[in-house]
mmCIF file of C-alpha atoms in Angstrom:
data_model
loop_
_atom_site.group_PDB
_atom_site.id
_atom_site.type_symbol
_atom_site.label_atom_id
_atom_site.label_comp_id
_atom_site.label_asym_id
_atom_site.label_seq_id
_atom_site.Cartn_x
_atom_site.Cartn_y
_atom_site.Cartn_z
ATOM 1 C CA MET A 1 -18.946 -16.277 -1.325
ATOM 2 C CA ARG A 2 -19.884 -12.906 0.133
ATOM 3 C CA LEU A 3 -18.938 -9.628 -1.533
ATOM 4 C CA LEU A 4 -19.341 -5.978 -0.618
ATOM 5 C CA VAL A 5 -20.103 -3.598 -3.507
ATOM 6 C CA VAL A 6 -19.424 0.075 -2.750
ATOM 7 C CA GLU A 7 -20.800 2.346 -5.483
ATOM 8 C CA ASP A 8 -22.697 5.643 -5.203
ATOM 9 C CA ASP A 9 -24.176 5.630 -8.721
ATOM 10 C CA SER A 10 -27.515 3.868 -8.347
ATOM 11 C CA GLY A 11 -27.589 2.514 -11.901
ATOM 12 C CA MET A 12 -24.079 1.111 -11.760
ATOM 13 C CA ARG A 13 -24.688 -0.266 -8.265
ATOM 14 C CA ALA A 14 -27.832 -2.101 -9.392
ATOM 15 C CA LEU A 15 -26.021 -3.523 -12.415
ATOM 16 C CA LEU A 16 -23.112 -4.775 -10.325
ATOM 17 C CA VAL A 17 -25.342 -6.345 -7.682
ATOM 18 C CA ARG A 18 -27.624 -8.019 -10.212
ATOM 19 C CA SER A 19 -24.719 -9.332 -12.290
ATOM 20 C CA LEU A 20 -22.682 -10.631 -9.350
ATOM 21 C CA LYS A 21 -25.722 -12.353 -7.850
ATOM 22 C CA ARG A 22 -26.230 -14.132 -11.169
ATOM 23 C CA GLU A 23 -22.669 -15.398 -10.823
ATOM 24 C CA GLY A 24 -23.619 -16.953 -7.499
ATOM 25 C CA TYR A 25 -22.256 -14.385 -5.029
ATOM 26 C CA ALA A 26 -24.010 -13.072 -1.952
ATOM 27 C CA VAL A 27 -23.759 -9.284 -2.220
ATOM 28 C CA ASP A 28 -23.979 -6.503 0.371
ATOM 29 C CA VAL A 29 -24.025 -2.870 -0.747
ATOM 30 C CA ALA A 30 -22.907 0.551 0.444
ATOM 31 C CA ASP A 31 -23.077 3.904 -1.336
ATOM 32 C CA ASN A 32 -20.622 5.951 0.748
ATOM 33 C CA GLY A 33 -17.338 5.597 2.577
ATOM 34 C CA GLN A 34 -18.728 5.605 6.107
ATOM 35 C CA ASP A 35 -21.121 2.738 5.400
ATOM 36 C CA ALA A 36 -18.389 0.859 3.564
ATOM 37 C CA LEU A 37 -16.088 1.041 6.585
ATOM 38 C CA TRP A 38 -18.879 -0.030 8.939
ATOM 39 C CA ASN A 39 -19.670 -3.033 6.741
ATOM 40 C CA THR A 40 -16.042 -4.164 6.521
ATOM 41 C CA GLN A 41 -15.660 -3.855 10.292
ATOM 42 C CA GLU A 42 -18.816 -5.840 11.020
ATOM 43 C CA ASN A 43 -18.608 -8.566 8.342
ATOM 44 C CA ASP A 44 -16.043 -10.889 6.800
ATOM 45 C CA TYR A 45 -16.027 -10.500 3.024
ATOM 46 C CA ASP A 46 -14.336 -12.651 0.419
ATOM 47 C CA ALA A 47 -13.739 -9.497 -1.652
ATOM 48 C CA VAL A 48 -14.741 -5.824 -1.819
ATOM 49 C CA VAL A 49 -15.606 -4.117 -5.105
ATOM 50 C CA LEU A 50 -14.876 -0.484 -4.248
ATOM 51 C CA ASP A 51 -15.535 2.583 -6.372
ATOM 52 C CA ALA A 52 -12.836 5.203 -5.888
ATOM 53 C CA MET A 53 -15.020 8.305 -6.157
ATOM 54 C CA ILE A 54 -17.680 7.847 -3.486
ATOM 55 C CA PRO A 55 -18.973 10.322 -0.857
ATOM 56 C CA ALA A 56 -16.373 10.908 1.832
ATOM 57 C CA PRO A 57 -14.289 9.183 2.781
ATOM 58 C CA ASP A 58 -13.462 8.269 -0.810
ATOM 59 C CA GLY A 59 -12.459 4.788 -1.934
ATOM 60 C CA PHE A 60 -8.746 5.459 -1.530
ATOM 61 C CA GLU A 61 -9.241 6.463 2.109
ATOM 62 C CA VAL A 62 -11.623 3.564 2.770
ATOM 63 C CA CYS A 63 -8.999 1.128 1.533
ATOM 64 C CA ARG A 64 -6.242 2.806 3.533
ATOM 65 C CA ARG A 65 -8.307 2.667 6.746
ATOM 66 C CA MET A 66 -9.225 -0.964 6.151
ATOM 67 C CA ARG A 67 -5.573 -1.931 5.937
ATOM 68 C CA ALA A 68 -4.636 0.241 8.922
ATOM 69 C CA GLU A 69 -7.297 -1.571 10.972
ATOM 70 C CA GLY A 70 -6.067 -5.001 9.908
ATOM 71 C CA LEU A 71 -8.952 -5.719 7.515
ATOM 72 C CA TRP A 72 -7.460 -7.756 4.676
ATOM 73 C CA ALA A 73 -10.372 -8.657 2.407
ATOM 74 C CA PRO A 74 -9.138 -8.367 -1.203
ATOM 75 C CA VAL A 75 -10.119 -5.034 -2.767
ATOM 76 C CA LEU A 76 -10.907 -4.479 -6.445
ATOM 77 C CA MET A 77 -10.972 -0.722 -6.989
ATOM 78 C CA LEU A 78 -13.192 0.756 -9.710
ATOM 79 C CA THR A 79 -12.721 4.234 -11.119
ATOM 80 C CA ALA A 80 -13.526 6.371 -14.129
ATOM 81 C CA ARG A 81 -10.035 7.782 -13.935
ATOM 82 C CA ASP A 82 -7.293 6.279 -16.063
ATOM 83 C CA ALA A 83 -4.332 8.383 -14.957
ATOM 84 C CA VAL A 84 -1.271 6.490 -13.786
ATOM 85 C CA GLN A 85 -1.131 8.462 -10.533
ATOM 86 C CA ASP A 86 -4.654 7.359 -9.638
ATOM 87 C CA ARG A 87 -3.839 3.698 -10.220
ATOM 88 C CA VAL A 88 -0.690 4.083 -8.152
ATOM 89 C CA ARG A 89 -2.628 5.875 -5.413
ATOM 90 C CA GLY A 90 -5.140 3.051 -5.237
ATOM 91 C CA LEU A 91 -2.501 0.342 -5.067
ATOM 92 C CA ASP A 92 -0.504 2.280 -2.486
ATOM 93 C CA ALA A 93 -3.660 2.574 -0.379
ATOM 94 C CA GLY A 94 -3.796 -1.217 -0.249
ATOM 95 C CA ALA A 95 -6.000 -2.200 -3.199
ATOM 96 C CA ASP A 96 -5.226 -5.594 -4.723
ATOM 97 C CA ASP A 97 -6.420 -4.829 -8.245
ATOM 98 C CA TYR A 98 -7.690 -1.921 -10.308
ATOM 99 C CA LEU A 99 -10.369 -1.759 -13.025
ATOM 100 C CA THR A 100 -11.103 1.374 -15.051
ATOM 101 C CA LYS A 101 -14.629 2.280 -16.135
ATOM 102 C CA PRO A 102 -16.135 1.477 -18.551
ATOM 103 C CA PHE A 103 -15.336 -2.232 -18.262
ATOM 104 C CA ALA A 104 -16.755 -5.505 -19.533
ATOM 105 C CA LEU A 105 -18.618 -7.516 -16.932
ATOM 106 C CA ALA A 106 -16.705 -10.619 -18.022
ATOM 107 C CA GLU A 107 -13.457 -8.914 -16.999
ATOM 108 C CA LEU A 108 -14.940 -7.857 -13.664
ATOM 109 C CA PHE A 109 -16.018 -11.447 -12.969
ATOM 110 C CA ALA A 110 -12.575 -12.770 -13.905
ATOM 111 C CA ARG A 111 -10.827 -10.309 -11.594
ATOM 112 C CA VAL A 112 -13.147 -11.098 -8.694
ATOM 113 C CA ARG A 113 -12.558 -14.833 -9.237
ATOM 114 C CA ALA A 114 -8.802 -14.250 -9.233
ATOM 115 C CA LEU A 115 -8.987 -12.299 -5.962
ATOM 116 C CA THR A 116 -11.183 -14.821 -4.190
ATOM 117 C CA ARG A 117 -8.900 -17.700 -5.219
ATOM 118 C CA ARG A 118 -6.020 -16.203 -3.279
ATOM 119 C CA ASP A 119 -5.071 -17.471 0.135
ATOM 120 C CA PRO A 120 -6.447 -15.300 2.930
ATOM 121 C CA GLN A 121 -4.232 -12.283 3.384
ATOM 122 C CA GLU A 122 -2.316 -11.646 6.528
ATOM 123 C CA ARG A 123 -1.068 -8.338 7.741
ATOM 124 C CA PRO A 124 2.500 -7.820 6.492
ATOM 125 C CA ALA A 125 4.964 -8.153 9.339
ATOM 126 C CA ALA A 126 6.312 -4.923 10.755
ATOM 127 C CA LEU A 127 10.079 -4.505 10.529
ATOM 128 C CA ARG A 128 12.028 -3.686 13.679
ATOM 129 C CA VAL A 129 15.652 -2.735 14.096
ATOM 130 C CA ALA A 130 16.431 -1.695 17.677
ATOM 131 C CA ASP A 131 13.848 1.032 18.465
ATOM 132 C CA LEU A 132 13.161 1.795 14.793
ATOM 133 C CA THR A 133 9.946 0.243 13.410
ATOM 134 C CA LEU A 134 8.409 0.278 9.944
ATOM 135 C CA ASP A 135 4.913 -1.039 9.245
ATOM 136 C CA PRO A 136 4.444 -1.873 5.531
ATOM 137 C CA ALA A 137 0.661 -2.106 5.935
ATOM 138 C CA SER A 138 -0.038 1.290 7.530
ATOM 139 C CA ARG A 139 3.175 2.814 6.081
ATOM 140 C CA VAL A 140 4.038 4.218 9.498
ATOM 141 C CA VAL A 141 7.633 4.625 10.706
ATOM 142 C CA ARG A 142 8.512 5.241 14.340
ATOM 143 C CA ARG A 143 11.656 5.786 16.379
ATOM 144 C CA GLY A 144 10.525 4.642 19.786
ATOM 145 C CA ARG A 145 7.101 6.237 20.173
ATOM 146 C CA VAL A 146 7.819 9.139 17.831
ATOM 147 C CA GLU A 147 6.210 8.863 14.405
ATOM 148 C CA ILE A 148 8.422 9.927 11.498
ATOM 149 C CA THR A 149 6.972 11.293 8.265
ATOM 150 C CA LEU A 150 8.747 10.002 5.157
ATOM 151 C CA SER A 151 8.183 10.505 1.456
ATOM 152 C CA PRO A 152 7.279 7.373 -0.565
ATOM 153 C CA LYS A 153 10.856 7.036 -1.846
ATOM 154 C CA GLU A 154 12.348 7.540 1.614
ATOM 155 C CA PHE A 155 9.969 4.909 2.991
ATOM 156 C CA SER A 156 10.927 2.382 0.296
ATOM 157 C CA LEU A 157 14.627 3.058 0.798
ATOM 158 C CA LEU A 158 14.398 2.566 4.560
ATOM 159 C CA GLN A 159 12.344 -0.585 4.048
ATOM 160 C CA GLU A 160 15.061 -2.144 1.889
ATOM 161 C CA LEU A 161 17.718 -1.334 4.510
ATOM 162 C CA MET A 162 15.588 -2.654 7.375
ATOM 163 C CA ARG A 163 15.006 -5.935 5.582
ATOM 164 C CA ARG A 164 18.753 -6.613 5.833
ATOM 165 C CA PRO A 165 19.991 -5.166 9.136
ATOM 166 C CA GLY A 166 23.759 -5.279 9.425
ATOM 167 C CA GLU A 167 24.199 -6.196 5.733
ATOM 168 C CA VAL A 168 25.689 -3.928 3.088
ATOM 169 C CA VAL A 169 23.050 -3.078 0.468
ATOM 170 C CA THR A 170 24.622 -1.881 -2.761
ATOM 171 C CA ARG A 171 23.652 1.291 -4.596
ATOM 172 C CA THR A 172 22.826 -0.760 -7.681
ATOM 173 C CA TYR A 173 20.413 -2.947 -5.700
ATOM 174 C CA LEU A 174 18.730 0.107 -4.207
ATOM 175 C CA ILE A 175 18.367 1.757 -7.623
ATOM 176 C CA ASP A 176 16.781 -1.420 -9.020
ATOM 177 C CA HIS A 177 14.369 -1.944 -6.130
ATOM 178 C CA VAL A 178 13.482 1.606 -5.113
ATOM 179 C CA TRP A 179 13.727 3.634 -8.314
ATOM 180 C CA ASP A 180 13.332 0.857 -10.887
ATOM 181 C CA PHE A 181 15.364 2.424 -13.673
ATOM 182 C CA ALA A 182 18.689 1.591 -15.279
ATOM 183 C CA TYR A 183 21.569 2.401 -12.984
ATOM 184 C CA ASP A 184 23.767 5.298 -13.940
ATOM 185 C CA GLY A 185 27.062 4.938 -12.151
ATOM 186 C CA ALA A 186 27.413 8.718 -12.088
ATOM 187 C CA SER A 187 24.029 9.228 -10.421
ATOM 188 C CA ASN A 188 24.019 10.255 -6.766
ATOM 189 C CA VAL A 189 20.273 9.851 -6.213
ATOM 190 C CA VAL A 190 20.809 7.125 -3.599
ATOM 191 C CA ASP A 191 23.311 9.228 -1.684
ATOM 192 C CA VAL A 192 20.945 12.204 -1.725
ATOM 193 C CA TYR A 193 18.054 10.154 -0.320
ATOM 194 C CA ILE A 194 20.284 8.513 2.267
ATOM 195 C CA ARG A 195 21.073 12.014 3.491
ATOM 196 C CA TYR A 196 17.349 12.805 3.648
ATOM 197 C CA LEU A 197 16.778 9.618 5.672
ATOM 198 C CA ARG A 198 19.566 10.395 8.114
ATOM 199 C CA ASP A 199 18.084 13.852 8.655
ATOM 200 C CA LYS A 200 14.778 12.243 9.672
ATOM 201 C CA VAL A 201 15.491 8.909 11.378
ATOM 202 C CA ASP A 202 18.958 9.413 12.879
ATOM 203 C CA ARG A 203 20.091 12.972 13.574
ATOM 204 C CA PRO A 204 16.996 14.240 15.445
ATOM 205 C CA PHE A 205 17.428 11.289 17.837
ATOM 206 C CA GLY A 206 21.200 11.502 18.223
ATOM 207 C CA ARG A 207 21.686 8.218 16.338
ATOM 208 C CA ASP A 208 24.030 7.026 13.619
ATOM 209 C CA THR A 209 22.405 3.822 12.382
ATOM 210 C CA ILE A 210 22.647 4.336 8.608
ATOM 211 C CA ARG A 211 26.284 3.657 7.835
ATOM 212 C CA THR A 212 28.229 4.116 4.607
ATOM 213 C CA ALA A 213 30.213 1.155 3.289
ATOM 214 C CA ARG A 214 32.682 3.140 1.217
ATOM 215 C CA GLY A 215 32.656 2.129 -2.416
ATOM 216 C CA ALA A 216 29.932 -0.478 -1.838
ATOM 217 C CA GLY A 217 26.677 0.906 -0.464
ATOM 218 C CA TYR A 218 24.936 1.336 2.862
ATOM 219 C CA ARG A 219 23.933 -0.736 5.854
ATOM 220 C CA LEU A 220 21.648 -0.275 8.826
ATOM 221 C CA ASP A 221 23.607 -0.906 12.021
ATOM 222 C CA PRO A 222 21.309 -2.560 14.607
ATOM 223 C CA ASP A 223 23.779 -1.870 17.400
ATOM 224 C CA ALA A 224 24.421 1.809 16.751
#
């Protein structure tokens, strides 16, 4: 199996390459984001071990560009940072797994084995409802040819509605799948974000696709 190791620290890079070769992997190396992107475009890798903090573009951006270009080699992101927002940022960029430095080599090997056992990834299918499209891979939303900028929560909310065009999606379901906290019947967070969505994907285009099902929830009308 062929791996790409992207690490700018020469000592860590040498350790990773030497250790992975001992495990039987063929290993290519890069020490910056530009070389990493070139390698992933030119070669098919079974997995990429990608340090987050490399010379520009950083590991987060490398991963994001890989996914945007349809490059679906599994990515194990390495970082010295342990903050939740950094782990979330890496996963949102398209990383498959996350390992914080310092780590045991045995854990690294186990994670690489787990990634390479997976079936080859395919680009997630874009969602389309009339002229509204949402691409889960690149996280791009368009109405016709016009790109629409959404916050992460707005994107997730629209994604849930577009997965069930014409169906009523309850507020409770949306709370569970978009916000992931216990539903408070008095909370109007869903209604507030629905209003934000309408202001971005409907009203500027003279549309009324996000409909209210009074007392139940919301639905995306494909015929509106």
